[in-house]
Amino acid sequence: GGGGAAATSIYCGLKNKNCTKIVCLTRSPEKTLKNFEYLEQEKKFSIYNLDQESISSTLNNVSNILSKIVLINSLPLGLSDVKSSGSYAEENSFALEIIKKLNSKNCCYFDLIYDDTKAIKFANEKGIKNMNGKLMLTTQAKESFLLWTGMHL
């Protein structure tokens, strides 16, 4: 995760906001940087391999310097509670591990999956503000419809 178009759109949206640091944990840092070369030039942006060691060290570093953390999951995983198949049904152990280590007072979790995943439910149990990707999906659909037809929904 973290290397697709949706995640990159989020980076672009955050870079001009009051965001002091953007950390990307991705399964393929090389692919992400190859596809989106401009990210290497971003001073706020850091990219790491998505593995247990990186999760621990990144969370320790980020938690010590930032007062607020917004965690955005762009991996298409975690719909095992919903009728789905393929990779979407797999457990998102990375998100669950990160949420386990977060402090509920200074964190928000956003999952791009359009339904509540186990990670969303776990964040909710921990008292972490959270949101699934359904609003993003419907907003994109409305904007696309307007572009295609010139009509507002």
PDB file of C-alpha atoms in Angstrom:
ATOM      1  CA  GLY A   1       0.000   0.000   0.000  1.00  0.00           C
ATOM      2  CA  GLY A   2       0.903   3.624  -0.188  1.00  0.00           C
ATOM      3  CA  GLY A   3       2.121   3.525  -3.765  1.00  0.00           C
ATOM      4  CA  GLY A   4      -1.086   3.764  -5.741  1.00  0.00           C
ATOM      5  CA  ALA A   5      -2.918   6.699  -7.242  1.00  0.00           C
ATOM      6  CA  ALA A   6      -5.331   7.050  -4.299  1.00  0.00           C
ATOM      7  CA  ALA A   7      -2.507   7.261  -1.766  1.00  0.00           C
ATOM      8  CA  THR A   8      -0.580   9.697  -3.944  1.00  0.00           C
ATOM      9  CA  SER A   9      -3.648  11.927  -4.251  1.00  0.00           C
ATOM     10  CA  ILE A  10      -3.818  11.978  -0.465  1.00  0.00           C
ATOM     11  CA  TYR A  11      -0.141  12.988  -0.246  1.00  0.00           C
ATOM     12  CA  CYS A  12      -0.763  15.859  -2.653  1.00  0.00           C
ATOM     13  CA  GLY A  13      -3.770  16.985  -0.627  1.00  0.00           C
ATOM     14  CA  LEU A  14      -1.839  16.897   2.640  1.00  0.00           C
ATOM     15  CA  LYS A  15       1.368  18.570   1.490  1.00  0.00           C
ATOM     16  CA  ASN A  16      -0.134  22.065   1.401  1.00  0.00           C
ATOM     17  CA  LYS A  17      -2.050  21.686   4.649  1.00  0.00           C
ATOM     18  CA  ASN A  18      -0.751  22.062   8.184  1.00  0.00           C
ATOM     19  CA  CYS A  19       0.877  18.676   7.887  1.00  0.00           C
ATOM     20  CA  THR A  20       4.462  18.696   9.142  1.00  0.00           C
ATOM     21  CA  LYS A  21       5.436  15.143   8.162  1.00  0.00           C
ATOM     22  CA  ILE A  22       4.126  12.528   5.723  1.00  0.00           C
ATOM     23  CA  VAL A  23       5.396   8.989   6.251  1.00  0.00           C
ATOM     24  CA  CYS A  24       4.665   6.289   3.691  1.00  0.00           C
ATOM     25  CA  LEU A  25       5.016   2.636   4.640  1.00  0.00           C
ATOM     26  CA  THR A  26       4.660   0.710   1.397  1.00  0.00           C
ATOM     27  CA  ARG A  27       5.207  -2.833   0.196  1.00  0.00           C
ATOM     28  CA  SER A  28       7.370  -1.473  -2.629  1.00  0.00           C
ATOM     29  CA  PRO A  29       9.147   1.845  -1.954  1.00  0.00           C
ATOM     30  CA  GLU A  30      11.092   1.554  -5.216  1.00  0.00           C
ATOM     31  CA  LYS A  31       7.908   1.158  -7.272  1.00  0.00           C
ATOM     32  CA  THR A  32       6.238   4.059  -5.490  1.00  0.00           C
ATOM     33  CA  LEU A  33       9.166   6.380  -6.166  1.00  0.00           C
ATOM     34  CA  LYS A  34       9.452   5.186  -9.766  1.00  0.00           C
ATOM     35  CA  ASN A  35       5.762   5.868 -10.420  1.00  0.00           C
ATOM     36  CA  PHE A  36       5.709   9.178  -8.554  1.00  0.00           C
ATOM     37  CA  GLU A  37       9.230  10.616  -8.853  1.00  0.00           C
ATOM     38  CA  TYR A  38       8.237  14.057  -7.533  1.00  0.00           C
ATOM     39  CA  LEU A  39       7.671  12.554  -4.069  1.00  0.00           C
ATOM     40  CA  GLU A  40      11.443  12.212  -3.609  1.00  0.00           C
ATOM     41  CA  GLN A  41      11.744  15.998  -3.740  1.00  0.00           C
ATOM     42  CA  GLU A  42       9.154  16.559  -1.012  1.00  0.00           C
ATOM     43  CA  LYS A  43      10.795  17.605   2.259  1.00  0.00           C
ATOM     44  CA  LYS A  44       7.799  16.499   4.335  1.00  0.00           C
ATOM     45  CA  PHE A  45       7.745  13.047   2.745  1.00  0.00           C
ATOM     46  CA  SER A  46       9.577   9.913   3.933  1.00  0.00           C
ATOM     47  CA  ILE A  47       9.139   6.412   2.545  1.00  0.00           C
ATOM     48  CA  TYR A  48       9.915   3.064   4.172  1.00  0.00           C
ATOM     49  CA  ASN A  49       9.366  -0.609   3.469  1.00  0.00           C
ATOM     50  CA  LEU A  50       6.196  -1.990   5.046  1.00  0.00           C
ATOM     51  CA  ASP A  51       7.460  -4.576   7.525  1.00  0.00           C
ATOM     52  CA  GLN A  52       7.337  -5.104  11.284  1.00  0.00           C
ATOM     53  CA  GLU A  53      10.727  -3.471  11.909  1.00  0.00           C
ATOM     54  CA  SER A  54       9.788  -0.332   9.966  1.00  0.00           C
ATOM     55  CA  ILE A  55       6.390  -0.118  11.659  1.00  0.00           C
ATOM     56  CA  SER A  56       7.961  -0.138  15.132  1.00  0.00           C
ATOM     57  CA  SER A  57      10.809   2.276  14.422  1.00  0.00           C
ATOM     58  CA  THR A  58       8.641   4.684  12.410  1.00  0.00           C
ATOM     59  CA  LEU A  59       5.905   4.822  15.035  1.00  0.00           C
ATOM     60  CA  ASN A  60       8.456   5.427  17.795  1.00  0.00           C
ATOM     61  CA  ASN A  61      10.079   8.277  15.838  1.00  0.00           C
ATOM     62  CA  VAL A  62       6.832   9.868  14.697  1.00  0.00           C
ATOM     63  CA  SER A  63       5.135   9.621  18.098  1.00  0.00           C
ATOM     64  CA  ASN A  64       8.033  11.468  19.728  1.00  0.00           C
ATOM     65  CA  ILE A  65       7.946  14.472  17.388  1.00  0.00           C
ATOM     66  CA  LEU A  66       4.300  14.880  16.343  1.00  0.00           C
ATOM     67  CA  SER A  67       1.327  15.910  18.440  1.00  0.00           C
ATOM     68  CA  LYS A  68      -1.295  14.522  16.009  1.00  0.00           C
ATOM     69  CA  ILE A  69      -1.152  11.472  13.764  1.00  0.00           C
ATOM     70  CA  VAL A  70      -3.480  10.679  10.866  1.00  0.00           C
ATOM     71  CA  LEU A  71      -3.063   7.108   9.683  1.00  0.00           C
ATOM     72  CA  ILE A  72      -4.370   6.423   6.188  1.00  0.00           C
ATOM     73  CA  ASN A  73      -4.543   2.826   5.015  1.00  0.00           C
ATOM     74  CA  SER A  74      -4.553   2.337   1.258  1.00  0.00           C
ATOM     75  CA  LEU A  75      -3.952  -1.421   1.209  1.00  0.00           C
ATOM     76  CA  PRO A  76      -6.910  -3.245  -0.357  1.00  0.00           C
ATOM     77  CA  LEU A  77      -7.123  -5.684   2.544  1.00  0.00           C
ATOM     78  CA  GLY A  78      -9.366  -6.466   5.444  1.00  0.00           C
ATOM     79  CA  LEU A  79     -12.853  -7.243   4.206  1.00  0.00           C
ATOM     80  CA  SER A  80     -12.948 -10.736   5.668  1.00  0.00           C
ATOM     81  CA  ASP A  81     -16.160  -9.894   7.575  1.00  0.00           C
ATOM     82  CA  VAL A  82     -17.852  -8.900   4.333  1.00  0.00           C
ATOM     83  CA  LYS A  83     -18.627 -11.275   1.470  1.00  0.00           C
ATOM     84  CA  SER A  84     -15.542 -10.838  -0.660  1.00  0.00           C
ATOM     85  CA  SER A  85     -12.858 -12.937  -2.239  1.00  0.00           C
ATOM     86  CA  GLY A  86      -9.238 -12.679  -3.268  1.00  0.00           C
ATOM     87  CA  SER A  87      -6.822 -10.256  -1.616  1.00  0.00           C
ATOM     88  CA  TYR A  88      -9.627  -8.041  -0.310  1.00  0.00           C
ATOM     89  CA  ALA A  89     -10.630 -10.772   2.135  1.00  0.00           C
ATOM     90  CA  GLU A  90      -7.145 -11.091   3.639  1.00  0.00           C
ATOM     91  CA  GLU A  91      -6.525  -9.747   7.112  1.00  0.00           C
ATOM     92  CA  ASN A  92      -4.661  -6.424   7.192  1.00  0.00           C
ATOM     93  CA  SER A  93      -2.153  -7.331   9.878  1.00  0.00           C
ATOM     94  CA  PHE A  94      -0.122  -4.168   9.194  1.00  0.00           C
ATOM     95  CA  ALA A  95      -2.999  -1.823  10.017  1.00  0.00           C
ATOM     96  CA  LEU A  96      -3.929  -3.822  13.106  1.00  0.00           C
ATOM     97  CA  GLU A  97      -0.322  -3.751  14.346  1.00  0.00           C
ATOM     98  CA  ILE A  98      -0.052   0.004  13.847  1.00  0.00           C
ATOM     99  CA  ILE A  99      -3.411   0.720  15.500  1.00  0.00           C
ATOM    100  CA  LYS A 100      -2.383  -1.443  18.458  1.00  0.00           C
ATOM    101  CA  LYS A 101       0.582   0.899  19.080  1.00  0.00           C
ATOM    102  CA  LEU A 102      -1.273   4.201  18.678  1.00  0.00           C
ATOM    103  CA  ASN A 103      -2.516   6.511  21.400  1.00  0.00           C
ATOM    104  CA  SER A 104      -6.224   7.190  20.969  1.00  0.00           C
ATOM    105  CA  LYS A 105      -5.940  10.805  22.147  1.00  0.00           C
ATOM    106  CA  ASN A 106      -3.759  12.026  19.280  1.00  0.00           C
ATOM    107  CA  CYS A 107      -4.692   9.789  16.367  1.00  0.00           C
ATOM    108  CA  CYS A 108      -7.203   9.353  13.572  1.00  0.00           C
ATOM    109  CA  TYR A 109      -7.454   6.288  11.304  1.00  0.00           C
ATOM    110  CA  PHE A 110      -8.805   6.427   7.745  1.00  0.00           C
ATOM    111  CA  ASP A 111      -9.199   3.281   5.650  1.00  0.00           C
ATOM    112  CA  LEU A 112      -9.746   3.677   1.895  1.00  0.00           C
ATOM    113  CA  ILE A 113     -11.779   0.437   1.810  1.00  0.00           C
ATOM    114  CA  TYR A 114     -15.446   1.370   1.297  1.00  0.00           C
ATOM    115  CA  ASP A 115     -16.784  -0.680   4.204  1.00  0.00           C
ATOM    116  CA  ASP A 116     -15.820  -1.168   7.841  1.00  0.00           C
ATOM    117  CA  THR A 117     -12.809  -3.457   8.079  1.00  0.00           C
ATOM    118  CA  LYS A 118     -11.469  -5.260  11.139  1.00  0.00           C
ATOM    119  CA  ALA A 119      -8.939  -2.433  11.444  1.00  0.00           C
ATOM    120  CA  ILE A 120     -11.740   0.179  11.545  1.00  0.00           C
ATOM    121  CA  LYS A 121     -13.570  -1.855  14.174  1.00  0.00           C
ATOM    122  CA  PHE A 122     -10.376  -2.256  16.215  1.00  0.00           C
ATOM    123  CA  ALA A 123      -9.646   1.493  16.027  1.00  0.00           C
ATOM    124  CA  ASN A 124     -13.190   2.158  17.199  1.00  0.00           C
ATOM    125  CA  GLU A 125     -12.743  -0.240  20.151  1.00  0.00           C
ATOM    126  CA  LYS A 126      -9.550   1.626  21.124  1.00  0.00           C
ATOM    127  CA  GLY A 127     -11.357   4.969  20.999  1.00  0.00           C
ATOM    128  CA  ILE A 128      -9.444   6.157  17.921  1.00  0.00           C
ATOM    129  CA  LYS A 129     -11.427   8.406  15.613  1.00  0.00           C
ATOM    130  CA  ASN A 130     -11.895   6.533  12.350  1.00  0.00           C
ATOM    131  CA  MET A 131     -13.604   6.533   8.981  1.00  0.00           C
ATOM    132  CA  ASN A 132     -13.941   4.136   6.060  1.00  0.00           C
ATOM    133  CA  GLY A 133     -13.658   5.131   2.401  1.00  0.00           C
ATOM    134  CA  LYS A 134     -17.369   5.212   1.530  1.00  0.00           C
ATOM    135  CA  LEU A 135     -17.564   9.032   1.639  1.00  0.00           C
ATOM    136  CA  MET A 136     -14.512   9.242  -0.635  1.00  0.00           C
ATOM    137  CA  LEU A 137     -16.158   6.846  -3.093  1.00  0.00           C
ATOM    138  CA  THR A 138     -19.450   8.733  -3.236  1.00  0.00           C
ATOM    139  CA  THR A 139     -17.732  12.125  -3.492  1.00  0.00           C
ATOM    140  CA  GLN A 140     -15.588  10.890  -6.385  1.00  0.00           C
ATOM    141  CA  ALA A 141     -18.653   9.449  -8.097  1.00  0.00           C
ATOM    142  CA  LYS A 142     -20.540  12.753  -7.817  1.00  0.00           C
ATOM    143  CA  GLU A 143     -17.590  14.743  -9.186  1.00  0.00           C
ATOM    144  CA  SER A 144     -17.110  12.283 -12.043  1.00  0.00           C
ATOM    145  CA  PHE A 145     -20.805  12.432 -12.910  1.00  0.00           C
ATOM    146  CA  LEU A 146     -20.605  16.231 -13.003  1.00  0.00           C
ATOM    147  CA  LEU A 147     -17.554  16.138 -15.271  1.00  0.00           C
ATOM    148  CA  TRP A 148     -19.160  13.629 -17.641  1.00  0.00           C
ATOM    149  CA  THR A 149     -22.664  15.103 -17.787  1.00  0.00           C
ATOM    150  CA  GLY A 150     -22.435  18.687 -16.535  1.00  0.00           C
ATOM    151  CA  MET A 151     -25.224  17.856 -14.077  1.00  0.00           C
ATOM    152  CA  HIS A 152     -24.994  18.124 -10.290  1.00  0.00           C
ATOM    153  CA  LEU A 153     -26.285  15.245  -8.170  1.00  0.00           C
TER     154      LEU A 153
END
